[in-house]
Coordinates of C-alpha atoms in Angstrom, one line a residue:
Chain M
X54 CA 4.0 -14.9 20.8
X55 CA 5.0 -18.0 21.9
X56 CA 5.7 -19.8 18.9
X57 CA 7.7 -16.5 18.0
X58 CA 10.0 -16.8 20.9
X59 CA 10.5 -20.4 20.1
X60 CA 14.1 -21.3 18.9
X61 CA 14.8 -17.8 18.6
X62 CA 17.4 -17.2 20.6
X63 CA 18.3 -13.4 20.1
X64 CA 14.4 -12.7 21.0
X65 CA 14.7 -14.7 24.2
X66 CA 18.0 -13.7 25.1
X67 CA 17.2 -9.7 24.4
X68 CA 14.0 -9.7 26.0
X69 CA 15.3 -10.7 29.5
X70 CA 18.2 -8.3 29.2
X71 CA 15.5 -5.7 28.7
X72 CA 13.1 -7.1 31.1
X73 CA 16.0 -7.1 33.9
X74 CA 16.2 -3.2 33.1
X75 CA 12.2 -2.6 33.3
X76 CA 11.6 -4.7 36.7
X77 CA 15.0 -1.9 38.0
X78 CA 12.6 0.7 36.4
X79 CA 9.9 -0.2 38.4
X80 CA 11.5 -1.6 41.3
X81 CA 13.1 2.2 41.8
X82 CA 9.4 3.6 42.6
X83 CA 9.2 1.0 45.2
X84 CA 12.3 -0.1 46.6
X85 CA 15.8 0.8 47.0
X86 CA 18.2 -0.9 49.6
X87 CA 19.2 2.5 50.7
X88 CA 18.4 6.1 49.9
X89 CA 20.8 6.1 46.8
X90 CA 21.9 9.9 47.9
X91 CA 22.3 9.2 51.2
X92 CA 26.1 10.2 51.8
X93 CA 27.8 8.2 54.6
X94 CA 31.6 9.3 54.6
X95 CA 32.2 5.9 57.0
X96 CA 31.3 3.5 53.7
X97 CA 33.7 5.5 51.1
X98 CA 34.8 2.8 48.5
X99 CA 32.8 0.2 50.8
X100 CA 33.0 -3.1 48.8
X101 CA 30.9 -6.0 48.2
X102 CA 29.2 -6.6 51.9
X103 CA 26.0 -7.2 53.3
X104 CA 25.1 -3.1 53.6
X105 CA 26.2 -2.6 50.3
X106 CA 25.7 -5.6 47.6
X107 CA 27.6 -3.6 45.1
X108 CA 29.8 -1.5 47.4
X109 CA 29.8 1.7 47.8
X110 CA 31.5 5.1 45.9
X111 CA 33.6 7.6 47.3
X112 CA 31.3 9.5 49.2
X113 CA 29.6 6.3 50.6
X114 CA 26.3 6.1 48.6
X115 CA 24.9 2.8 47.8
X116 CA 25.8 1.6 44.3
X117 CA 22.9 -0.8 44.3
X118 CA 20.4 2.0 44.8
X119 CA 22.1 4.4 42.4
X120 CA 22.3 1.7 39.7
X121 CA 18.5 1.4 40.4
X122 CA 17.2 4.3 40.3
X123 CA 19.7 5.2 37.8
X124 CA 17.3 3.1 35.3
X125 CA 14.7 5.9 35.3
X126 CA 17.0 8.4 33.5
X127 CA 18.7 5.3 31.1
X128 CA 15.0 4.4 30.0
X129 CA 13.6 8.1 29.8
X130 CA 16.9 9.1 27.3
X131 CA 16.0 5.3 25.2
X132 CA 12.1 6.3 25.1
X133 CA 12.5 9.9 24.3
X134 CA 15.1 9.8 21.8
X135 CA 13.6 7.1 20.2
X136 CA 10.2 8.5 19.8
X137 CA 12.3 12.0 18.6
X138 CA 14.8 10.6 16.1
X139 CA 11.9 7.8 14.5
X140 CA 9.1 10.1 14.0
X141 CA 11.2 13.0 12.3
X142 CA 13.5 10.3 10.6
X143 CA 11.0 8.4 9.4
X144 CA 8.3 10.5 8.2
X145 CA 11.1 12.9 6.7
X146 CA 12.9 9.9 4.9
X147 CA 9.2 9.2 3.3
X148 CA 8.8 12.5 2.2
X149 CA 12.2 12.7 0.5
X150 CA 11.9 9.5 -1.5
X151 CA 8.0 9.8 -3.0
X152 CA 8.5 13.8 -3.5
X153 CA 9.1 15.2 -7.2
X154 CA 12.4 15.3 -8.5
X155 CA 13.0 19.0 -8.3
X156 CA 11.9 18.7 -4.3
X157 CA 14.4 15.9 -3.7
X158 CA 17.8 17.7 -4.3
X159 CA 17.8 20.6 -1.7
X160 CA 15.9 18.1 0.8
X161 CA 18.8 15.7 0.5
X162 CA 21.1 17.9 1.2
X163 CA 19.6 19.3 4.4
X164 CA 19.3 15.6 5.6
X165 CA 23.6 15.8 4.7
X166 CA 23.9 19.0 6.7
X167 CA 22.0 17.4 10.0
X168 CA 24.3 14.3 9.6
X169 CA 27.5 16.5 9.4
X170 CA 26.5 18.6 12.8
X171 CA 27.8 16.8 15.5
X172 CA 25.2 15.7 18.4
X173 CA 27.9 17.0 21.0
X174 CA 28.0 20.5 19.4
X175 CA 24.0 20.3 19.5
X176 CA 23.7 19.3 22.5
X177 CA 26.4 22.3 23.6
X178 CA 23.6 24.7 21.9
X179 CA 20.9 23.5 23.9
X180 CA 22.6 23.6 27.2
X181 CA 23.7 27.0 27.0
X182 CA 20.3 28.1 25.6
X183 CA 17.9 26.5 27.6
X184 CA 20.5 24.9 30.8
X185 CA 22.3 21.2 30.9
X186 CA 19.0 18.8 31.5
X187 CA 18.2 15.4 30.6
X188 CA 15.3 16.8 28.3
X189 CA 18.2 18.8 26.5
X190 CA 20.4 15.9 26.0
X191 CA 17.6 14.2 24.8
X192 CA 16.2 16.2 22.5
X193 CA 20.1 16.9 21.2
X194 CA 20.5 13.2 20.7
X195 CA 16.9 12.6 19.5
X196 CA 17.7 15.6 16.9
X197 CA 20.8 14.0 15.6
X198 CA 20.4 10.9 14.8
X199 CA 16.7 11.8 13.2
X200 CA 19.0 12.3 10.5
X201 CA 20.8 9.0 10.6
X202 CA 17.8 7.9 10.6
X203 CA 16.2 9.5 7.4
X204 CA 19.3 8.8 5.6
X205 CA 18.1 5.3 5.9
X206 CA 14.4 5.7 5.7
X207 CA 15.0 7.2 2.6
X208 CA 17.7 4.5 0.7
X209 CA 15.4 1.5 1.9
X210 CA 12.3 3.5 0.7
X211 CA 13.5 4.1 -2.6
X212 CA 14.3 0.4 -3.2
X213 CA 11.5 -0.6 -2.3
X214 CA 9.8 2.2 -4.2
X215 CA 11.7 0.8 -7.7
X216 CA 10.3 -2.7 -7.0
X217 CA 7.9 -4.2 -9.3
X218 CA 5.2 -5.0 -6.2
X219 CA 4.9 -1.1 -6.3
X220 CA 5.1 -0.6 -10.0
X221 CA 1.8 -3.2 -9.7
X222 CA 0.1 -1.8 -7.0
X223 CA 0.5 1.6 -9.0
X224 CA -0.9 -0.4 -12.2
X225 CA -4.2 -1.5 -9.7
X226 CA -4.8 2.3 -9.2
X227 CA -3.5 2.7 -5.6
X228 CA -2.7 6.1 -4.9
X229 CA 0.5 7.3 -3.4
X230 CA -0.7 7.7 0.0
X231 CA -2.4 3.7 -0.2
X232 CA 1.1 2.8 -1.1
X233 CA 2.9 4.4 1.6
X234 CA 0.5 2.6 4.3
X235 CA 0.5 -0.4 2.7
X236 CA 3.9 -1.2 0.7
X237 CA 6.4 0.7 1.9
X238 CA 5.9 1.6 5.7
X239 CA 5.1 -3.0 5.8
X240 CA 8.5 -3.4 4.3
X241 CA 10.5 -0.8 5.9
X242 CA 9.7 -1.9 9.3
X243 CA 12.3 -4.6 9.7
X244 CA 15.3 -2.0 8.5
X245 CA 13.4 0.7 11.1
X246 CA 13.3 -1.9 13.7
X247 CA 17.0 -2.6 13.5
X248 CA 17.3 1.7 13.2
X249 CA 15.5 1.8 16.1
X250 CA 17.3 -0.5 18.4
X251 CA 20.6 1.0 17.0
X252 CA 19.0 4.6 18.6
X253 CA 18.3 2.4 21.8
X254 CA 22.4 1.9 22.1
X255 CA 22.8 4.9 20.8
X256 CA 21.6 7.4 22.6
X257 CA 22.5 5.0 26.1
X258 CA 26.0 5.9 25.6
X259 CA 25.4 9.7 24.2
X260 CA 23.5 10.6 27.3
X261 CA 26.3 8.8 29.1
X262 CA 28.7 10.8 27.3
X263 CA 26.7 13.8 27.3
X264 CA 26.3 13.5 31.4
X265 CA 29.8 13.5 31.4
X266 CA 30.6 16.2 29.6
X267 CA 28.2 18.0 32.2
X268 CA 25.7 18.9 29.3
X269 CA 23.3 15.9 30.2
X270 CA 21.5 14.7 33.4
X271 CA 22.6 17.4 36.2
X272 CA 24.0 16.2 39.4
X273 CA 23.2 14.6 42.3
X274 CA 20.4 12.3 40.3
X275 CA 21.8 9.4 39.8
X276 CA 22.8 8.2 35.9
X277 CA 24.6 5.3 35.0
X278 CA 26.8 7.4 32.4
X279 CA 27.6 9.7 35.1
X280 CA 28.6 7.2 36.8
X281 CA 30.7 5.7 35.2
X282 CA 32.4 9.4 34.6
X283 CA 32.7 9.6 37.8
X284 CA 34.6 6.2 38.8
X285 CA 37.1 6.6 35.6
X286 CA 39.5 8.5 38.2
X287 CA 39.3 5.6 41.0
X288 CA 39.4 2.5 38.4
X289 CA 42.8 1.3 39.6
X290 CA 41.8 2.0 43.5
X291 CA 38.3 0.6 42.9
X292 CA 37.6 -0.7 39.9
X293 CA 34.0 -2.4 40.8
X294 CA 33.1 1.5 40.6
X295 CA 33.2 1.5 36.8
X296 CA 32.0 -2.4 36.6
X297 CA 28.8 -2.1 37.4
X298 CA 27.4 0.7 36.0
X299 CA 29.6 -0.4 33.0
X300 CA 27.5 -4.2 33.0
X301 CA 23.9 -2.4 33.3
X302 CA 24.5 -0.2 30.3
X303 CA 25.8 -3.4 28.9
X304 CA 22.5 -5.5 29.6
X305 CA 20.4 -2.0 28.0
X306 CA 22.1 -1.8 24.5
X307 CA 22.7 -5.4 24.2
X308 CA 19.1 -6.3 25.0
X309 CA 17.9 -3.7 23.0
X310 CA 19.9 -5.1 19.9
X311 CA 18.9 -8.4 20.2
X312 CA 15.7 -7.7 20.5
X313 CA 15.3 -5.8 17.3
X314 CA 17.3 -8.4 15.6
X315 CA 15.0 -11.1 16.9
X316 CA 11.8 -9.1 16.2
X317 CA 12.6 -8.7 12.6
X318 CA 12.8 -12.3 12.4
X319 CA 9.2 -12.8 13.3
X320 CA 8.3 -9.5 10.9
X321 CA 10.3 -11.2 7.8
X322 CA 7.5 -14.1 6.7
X323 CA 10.3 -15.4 4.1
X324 CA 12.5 -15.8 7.5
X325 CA 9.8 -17.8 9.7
X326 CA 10.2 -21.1 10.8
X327 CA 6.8 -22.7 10.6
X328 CA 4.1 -21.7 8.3
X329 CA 1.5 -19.8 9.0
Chain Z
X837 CA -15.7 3.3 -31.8
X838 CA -12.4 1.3 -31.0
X839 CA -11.4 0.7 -27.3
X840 CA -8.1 2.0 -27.6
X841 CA -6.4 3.7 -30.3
X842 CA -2.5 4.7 -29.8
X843 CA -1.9 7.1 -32.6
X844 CA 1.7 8.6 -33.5
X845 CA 2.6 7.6 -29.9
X846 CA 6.4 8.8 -29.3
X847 CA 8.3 8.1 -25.9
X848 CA 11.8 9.3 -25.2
X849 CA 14.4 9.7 -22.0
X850 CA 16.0 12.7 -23.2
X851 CA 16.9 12.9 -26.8
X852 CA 17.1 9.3 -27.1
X853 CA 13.3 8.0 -28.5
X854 CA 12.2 4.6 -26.9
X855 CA 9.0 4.4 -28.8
X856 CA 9.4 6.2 -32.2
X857 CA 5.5 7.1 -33.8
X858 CA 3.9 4.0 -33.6
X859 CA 0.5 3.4 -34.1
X860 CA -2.3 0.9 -33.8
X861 CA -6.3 0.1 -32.7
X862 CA -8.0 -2.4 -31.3
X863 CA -11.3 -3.3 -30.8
X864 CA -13.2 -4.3 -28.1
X865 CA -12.8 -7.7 -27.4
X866 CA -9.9 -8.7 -29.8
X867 CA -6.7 -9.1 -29.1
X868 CA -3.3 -7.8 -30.3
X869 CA 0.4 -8.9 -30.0
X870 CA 3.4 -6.6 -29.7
X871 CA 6.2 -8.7 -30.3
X872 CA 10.2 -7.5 -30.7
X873 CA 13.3 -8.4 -29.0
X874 CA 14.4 -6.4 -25.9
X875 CA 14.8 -3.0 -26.0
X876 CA 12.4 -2.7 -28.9
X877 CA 10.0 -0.7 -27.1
X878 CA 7.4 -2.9 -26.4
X879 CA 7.0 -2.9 -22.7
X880 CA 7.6 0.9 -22.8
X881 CA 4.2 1.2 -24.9
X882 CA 1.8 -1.2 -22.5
X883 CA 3.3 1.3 -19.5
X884 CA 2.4 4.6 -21.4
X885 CA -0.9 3.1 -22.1
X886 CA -1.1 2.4 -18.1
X887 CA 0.2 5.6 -17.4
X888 CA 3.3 4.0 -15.8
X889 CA 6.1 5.8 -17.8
X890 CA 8.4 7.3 -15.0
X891 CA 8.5 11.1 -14.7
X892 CA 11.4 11.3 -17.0
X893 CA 9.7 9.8 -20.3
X894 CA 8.5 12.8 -22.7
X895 CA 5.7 11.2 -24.4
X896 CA 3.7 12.6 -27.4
X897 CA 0.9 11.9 -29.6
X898 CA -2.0 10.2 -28.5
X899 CA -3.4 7.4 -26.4
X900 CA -7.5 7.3 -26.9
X901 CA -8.8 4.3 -24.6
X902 CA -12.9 4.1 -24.2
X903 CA -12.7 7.4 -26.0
X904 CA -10.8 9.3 -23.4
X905 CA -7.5 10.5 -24.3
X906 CA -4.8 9.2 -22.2
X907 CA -1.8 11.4 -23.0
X908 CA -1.9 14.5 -20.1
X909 CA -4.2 13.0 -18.2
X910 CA -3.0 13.8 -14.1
X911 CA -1.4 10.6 -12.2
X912 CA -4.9 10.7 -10.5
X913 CA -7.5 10.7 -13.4
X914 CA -5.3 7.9 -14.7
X915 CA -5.2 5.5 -11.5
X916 CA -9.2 5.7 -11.4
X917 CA -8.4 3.5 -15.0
X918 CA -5.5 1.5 -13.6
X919 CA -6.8 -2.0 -12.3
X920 CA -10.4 -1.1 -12.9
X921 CA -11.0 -0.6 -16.3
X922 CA -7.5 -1.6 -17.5
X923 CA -5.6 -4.5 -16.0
X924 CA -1.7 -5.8 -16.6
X925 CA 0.0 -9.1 -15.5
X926 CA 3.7 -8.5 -15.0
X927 CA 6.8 -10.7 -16.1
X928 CA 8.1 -11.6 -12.9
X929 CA 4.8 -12.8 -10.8
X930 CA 7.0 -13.2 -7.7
X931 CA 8.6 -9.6 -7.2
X932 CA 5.4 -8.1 -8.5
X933 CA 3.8 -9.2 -5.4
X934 CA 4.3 -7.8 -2.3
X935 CA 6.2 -10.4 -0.1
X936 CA 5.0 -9.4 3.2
X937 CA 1.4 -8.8 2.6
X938 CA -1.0 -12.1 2.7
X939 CA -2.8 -13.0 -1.1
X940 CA -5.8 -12.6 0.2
X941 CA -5.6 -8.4 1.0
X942 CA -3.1 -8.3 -2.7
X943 CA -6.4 -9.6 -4.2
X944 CA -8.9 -7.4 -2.6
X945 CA -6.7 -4.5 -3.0
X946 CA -8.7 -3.2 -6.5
X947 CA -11.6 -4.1 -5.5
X948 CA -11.5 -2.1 -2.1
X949 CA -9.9 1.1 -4.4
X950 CA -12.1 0.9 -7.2
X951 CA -15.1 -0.6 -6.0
X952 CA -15.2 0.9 -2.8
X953 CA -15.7 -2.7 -1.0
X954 CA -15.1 -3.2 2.5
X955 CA -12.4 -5.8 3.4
X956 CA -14.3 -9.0 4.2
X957 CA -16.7 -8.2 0.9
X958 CA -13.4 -7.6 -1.2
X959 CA -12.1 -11.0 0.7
X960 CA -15.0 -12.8 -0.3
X961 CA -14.2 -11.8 -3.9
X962 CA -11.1 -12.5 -3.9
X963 CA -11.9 -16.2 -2.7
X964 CA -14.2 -16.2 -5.9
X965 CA -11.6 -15.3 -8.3
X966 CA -9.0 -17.7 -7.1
X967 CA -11.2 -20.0 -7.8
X968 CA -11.8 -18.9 -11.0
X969 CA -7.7 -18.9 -11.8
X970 CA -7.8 -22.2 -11.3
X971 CA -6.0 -22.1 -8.1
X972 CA -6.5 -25.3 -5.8
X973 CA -7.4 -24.5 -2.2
X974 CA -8.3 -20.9 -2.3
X975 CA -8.8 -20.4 1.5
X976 CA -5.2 -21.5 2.0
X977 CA -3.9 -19.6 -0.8
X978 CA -5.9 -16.4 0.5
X979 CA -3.9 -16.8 3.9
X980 CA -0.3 -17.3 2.1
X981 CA 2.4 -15.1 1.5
X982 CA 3.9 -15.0 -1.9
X983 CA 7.0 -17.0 -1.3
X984 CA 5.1 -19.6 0.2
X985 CA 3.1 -19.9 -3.7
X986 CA 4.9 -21.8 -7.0
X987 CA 5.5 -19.5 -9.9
X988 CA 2.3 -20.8 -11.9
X989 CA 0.1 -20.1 -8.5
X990 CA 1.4 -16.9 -8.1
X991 CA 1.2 -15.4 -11.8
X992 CA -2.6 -16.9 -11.3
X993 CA -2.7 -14.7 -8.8
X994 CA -1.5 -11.6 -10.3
X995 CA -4.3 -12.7 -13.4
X996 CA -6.6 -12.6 -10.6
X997 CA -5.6 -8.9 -9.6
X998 CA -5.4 -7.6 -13.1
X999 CA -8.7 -9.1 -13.9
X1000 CA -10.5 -8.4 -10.1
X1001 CA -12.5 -5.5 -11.4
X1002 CA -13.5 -7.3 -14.4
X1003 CA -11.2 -4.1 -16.8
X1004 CA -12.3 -4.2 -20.4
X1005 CA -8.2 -4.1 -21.5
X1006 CA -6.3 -6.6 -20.0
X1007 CA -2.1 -5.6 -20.9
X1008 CA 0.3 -9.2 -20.2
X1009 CA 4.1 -7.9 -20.5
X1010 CA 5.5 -11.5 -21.1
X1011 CA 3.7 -13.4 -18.1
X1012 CA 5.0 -16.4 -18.9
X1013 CA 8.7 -15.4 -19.7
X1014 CA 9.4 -16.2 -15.9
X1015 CA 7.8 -19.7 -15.9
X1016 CA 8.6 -22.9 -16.5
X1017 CA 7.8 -24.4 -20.1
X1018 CA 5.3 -26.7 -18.7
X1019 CA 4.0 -24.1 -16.7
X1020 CA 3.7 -21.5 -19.7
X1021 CA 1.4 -23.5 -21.5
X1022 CA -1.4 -23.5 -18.3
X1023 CA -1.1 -20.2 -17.7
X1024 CA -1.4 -19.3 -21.3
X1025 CA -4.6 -21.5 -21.9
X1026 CA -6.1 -19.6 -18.8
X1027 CA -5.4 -16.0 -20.4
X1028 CA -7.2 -17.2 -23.1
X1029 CA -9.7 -18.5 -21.2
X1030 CA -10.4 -15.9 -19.2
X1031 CA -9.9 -13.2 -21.7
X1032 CA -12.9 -14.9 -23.4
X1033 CA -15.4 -15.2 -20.9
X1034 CA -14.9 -11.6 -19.2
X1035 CA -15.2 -10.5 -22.7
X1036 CA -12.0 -8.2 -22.6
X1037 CA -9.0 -7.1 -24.9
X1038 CA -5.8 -8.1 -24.4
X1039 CA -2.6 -6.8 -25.5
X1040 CA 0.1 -9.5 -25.4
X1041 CA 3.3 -8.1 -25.1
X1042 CA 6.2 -11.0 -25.6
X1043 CA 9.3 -11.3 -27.5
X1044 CA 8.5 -15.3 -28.2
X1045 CA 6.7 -15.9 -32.0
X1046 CA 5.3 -19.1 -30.9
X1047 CA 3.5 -17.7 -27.8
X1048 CA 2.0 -15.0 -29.0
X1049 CA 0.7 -16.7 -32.2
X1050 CA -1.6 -19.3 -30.0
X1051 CA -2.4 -16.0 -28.2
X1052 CA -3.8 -13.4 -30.3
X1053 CA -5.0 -12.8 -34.2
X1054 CA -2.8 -9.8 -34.9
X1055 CA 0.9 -8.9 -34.3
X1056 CA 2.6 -5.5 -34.3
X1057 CA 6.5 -6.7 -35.0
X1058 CA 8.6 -4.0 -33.3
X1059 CA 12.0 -3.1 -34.2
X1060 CA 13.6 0.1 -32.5
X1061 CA 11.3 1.8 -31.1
X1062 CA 8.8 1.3 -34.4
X1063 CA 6.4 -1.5 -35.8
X1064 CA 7.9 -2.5 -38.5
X1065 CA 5.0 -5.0 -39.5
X1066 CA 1.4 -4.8 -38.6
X1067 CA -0.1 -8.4 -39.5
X1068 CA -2.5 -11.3 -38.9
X1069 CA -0.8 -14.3 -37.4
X1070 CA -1.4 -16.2 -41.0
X1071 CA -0.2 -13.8 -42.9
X1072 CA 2.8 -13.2 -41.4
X1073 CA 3.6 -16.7 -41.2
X1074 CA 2.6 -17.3 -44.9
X1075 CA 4.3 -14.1 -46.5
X1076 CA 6.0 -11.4 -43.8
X1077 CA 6.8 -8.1 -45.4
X1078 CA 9.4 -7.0 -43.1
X1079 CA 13.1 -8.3 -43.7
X1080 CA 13.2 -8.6 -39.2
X1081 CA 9.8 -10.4 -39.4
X1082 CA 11.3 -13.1 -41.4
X1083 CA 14.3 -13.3 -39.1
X1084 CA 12.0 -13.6 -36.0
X1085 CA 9.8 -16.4 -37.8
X1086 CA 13.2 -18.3 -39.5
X1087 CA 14.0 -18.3 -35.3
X1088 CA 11.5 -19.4 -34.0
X1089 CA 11.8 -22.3 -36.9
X1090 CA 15.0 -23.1 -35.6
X1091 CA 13.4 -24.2 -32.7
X1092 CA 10.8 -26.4 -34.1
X1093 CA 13.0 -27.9 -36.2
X1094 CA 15.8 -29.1 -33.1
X1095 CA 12.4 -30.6 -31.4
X1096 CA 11.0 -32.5 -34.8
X1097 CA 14.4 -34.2 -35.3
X1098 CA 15.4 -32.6 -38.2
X1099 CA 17.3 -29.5 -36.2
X1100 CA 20.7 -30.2 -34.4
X1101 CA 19.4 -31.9 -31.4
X1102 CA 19.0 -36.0 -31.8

């Protein structure tokens, strides 16, 4: 791991981005500078002091704390939607490239349909069905961008389908199954890797969005979308409100990015420094 | 009985016929060149005989190899033959080998589908017949990655996957088209060599008259989609029937003749 990290700078540079995010993750089940729904009306718009390192919002609650605990939700959505929109992504986009002909068509176009429903409208469904959750947003996000995600499983998998170190593993008898495991899954994980960090970001700002909306993470528990909803009307009285939420989904999708990007450096033998 | 017999075969993408009734034998442990210019349907026949042909080929007439006819047989009856008891080299030997997969498991890969051998068996194997490809180093080259291999070292290695399981037809689609000419001539010698002691048939499928007259003892000229001229290699050179044949030989003249001094080139 080590001589990974070395001279890679997006790897370095992601990973502590993300590992700032995890030590908030797990510094929220231990610590918080105050109780981050504790309403004190005395501290509304409090700024930087040495009660409230960040300040405070309008109804006085510590912006540190909520920014902390905030993480939970932020890395739950990331996890959730990831685990959600790769496994039905990619083992959908599989499917599609190595089945017949005939089969292909009409799954194509139900991969199309997915990508033309909009994740908002989804997630709309879902609230009103089963109530405005985190779980709903997530499985909303998670649902649409499986199909982003497919789209791309399924391009990248028929390349590398058509190449001649297939066409030879066919011509040693592997069977269709072998090659899956053992060509195409090997080679599509540095496009999956970058899919995968693109959900990261992704659904970040959708559950942000979605919070917003009023269709994601109910109120009062603390989400860094929410808020940054919530300080949009006090950005010219108190514009550290929407700053620091704003920075730590920042660090999240950035860190996330550069990680996959550094990642599929070490993957990629062809892009490796040293030799094995 | 011959090892394989392609009778009448005919493949075509829609009405427009790639391979048009062609037939020929070959017994075991001889050797057979199919040689024509691009397009003439060569490579088309060594994948129908591997069972390669994508879905959208109608093929007809028959394929008998080790008596079993090949024509209808399911994807799955077919791969048990593919790599065990038929092998093929490809063109290109760098995109024909997976670039993120180490030799060593590319190698072993037959032997752990056909042969049912575990990995560090197949690996041990697979250190044996590097060796035997003349490949310098073998434990290093067993821990490489394709790019990290020259073009001659890595279309040794895909000999050494076509011939892992020891396959009594070995099909080479212009392995040395890709190479360098000083190259060519080492990987060549080793085909033969090789071809010889595992006691196996080769079909050499090239488009280059000199090459595949060092290479085999009869050549199938095809033109089209058909042969046009089933021969020895001294009697085609001595007296070739077909009016193409001639052309391809009066070619391949040209050449010799720039290098002997008494071409164009001084």
């Amino acid at each position: 791991m080590k001589k990974a990290m070395k001279g890679n700078i997006s790897l370095i540079t992601g990973s502590v981005m993300v590992a700032i995010t995890f030590s908030l993750l797990i510094l929220s089940f231990i610590w918080t500078p105050h109780d981050p729904l504790e309403v004190t009306p005395d501290d509304s718009f409090a700024g930087i002091s040495s009660k409230h390192f960040l300040g405070a919002d309008k109804l006085g609650r510590d912006i540190l704390s909520q920014i902390i605990v905030g993480s939970r939700v932020t890395l739950l959505v990331a996890a959730l939607a990831v685990t959600i929109a790769m496994t039905l992504g990619v083992s959908a986009g599989i499917t599609i490239a190595v089945a017949s002909r005939k089969l292909q068509a009409p799954m194509v176009y139900a991969v199309n349909i997915a990508l033309a429903f909009p994740a908002a409208l989804l997630a709309i469904i879902l609230a009103a069905v089963y109530g405005a959750s985190t779980l709903t947003a997530v499985s909303a996000i998670g649902l649409a961008t499986a199909a982003a995600v497919a789209q791309v499983t399924r391009r990248t998998a028929y390349g590398i389908l058509a190449s001649d170190y297939v066409l030879a593993a066919h011509a040693c008898g592997a069977s269709t199954w072998r090659i899956i495991r053992k060509h195409v899954m090997p080679n599509l994980r540095a496009s999956l890797l970058i899919q995968a960090s693109a959900v990261v970001s992704v659904s970040v700002l959708a559950e942000s969005s979605l919070s917003y909306l009023g269709l994601g993470t109910p109120p009062p528990a603390p989400s860094w979308g929410r808020m940054l909803a919530g300080s949009q009307q006090y950005i010219f009285v108190n514009p550290l409100l929407a700053i620091w939420p704003g920075i730590a989904i920042v660090i999240v999708v950035l860190g996330f990015n550069l990680v996959g990007d550094g990642v599929r450096e070490v993957f990629d033998p062809t892009l490796r420094r040293s030799d094995s | 009985m011959s090892l394989l017999e392609v009778n009448n075969l005919t493949i075509a993408f829609g009405d427009k016929k790639v391979v048009d009734s062609i037939s020929f034998t070959l017994e075991k442990g001889s050797r057979i060149g199919l040689i024509g210019e691009s397009g003439s349907g060569k490579s088309m026949t060594s994948l129908a005989i591997m069972g390669l042909l994508p879905d959208t080929a109608t093929v007809s007439g028959s394929i008998t190899f080790e008596g079993q006819e090949l024509i209808g047989l399911s994807d799955r009856e077919h791969s048990h033959l593919r790599g065990n008891r038929m092998g093929m080299v490809f063109q290109e030997p760098l995109t024909a080998l997976n670039p993120l997969m180490r030799i060593g498991k590319q190698i072993a890969g037959p032997l752990m589908i056909h042969k049912g051998a575990s990995l560090k068996d197949a690996l041990g194997s697979a250190l044996e017949l590097c060796t035997k490809v003349g490949l310098p180093d073998p434990d290093r080259v067993l821990r490489a990655y394709p790019h990290q291999l020259s073009g001659g070292q890595r279309q040794r290695i895909g000999l050494a996957i076509a011939l892992a399981c020891e396959p009594a037809l070995l099909i080479a689609d212009e392995p040395t088209t890709a190479l360098d000419v000083t190259v060519q001539r080492e990987v060549l010698n080793l085909i033969n060599t090789l071809v010889d002691q595992e006691g196996s048939s080769l079909v050499f499928v090239t488009h280059d008259l000199p090459v595949v007259s060092i290479m085999t003892e009869n050549i199938a000229v095809m033109q089209l989609g058909q042969i046009v001229e089933n021969a020895t290699v001294a009697s085609l050179f001595q007296a070739p029937k077909h009016e193409y044949s001639q052309r391809l030989i009066n070619a391949a003249r040209v050449a010799e003749d720039a290098f002997s001094g008494t071409g164009g080139i001084k």
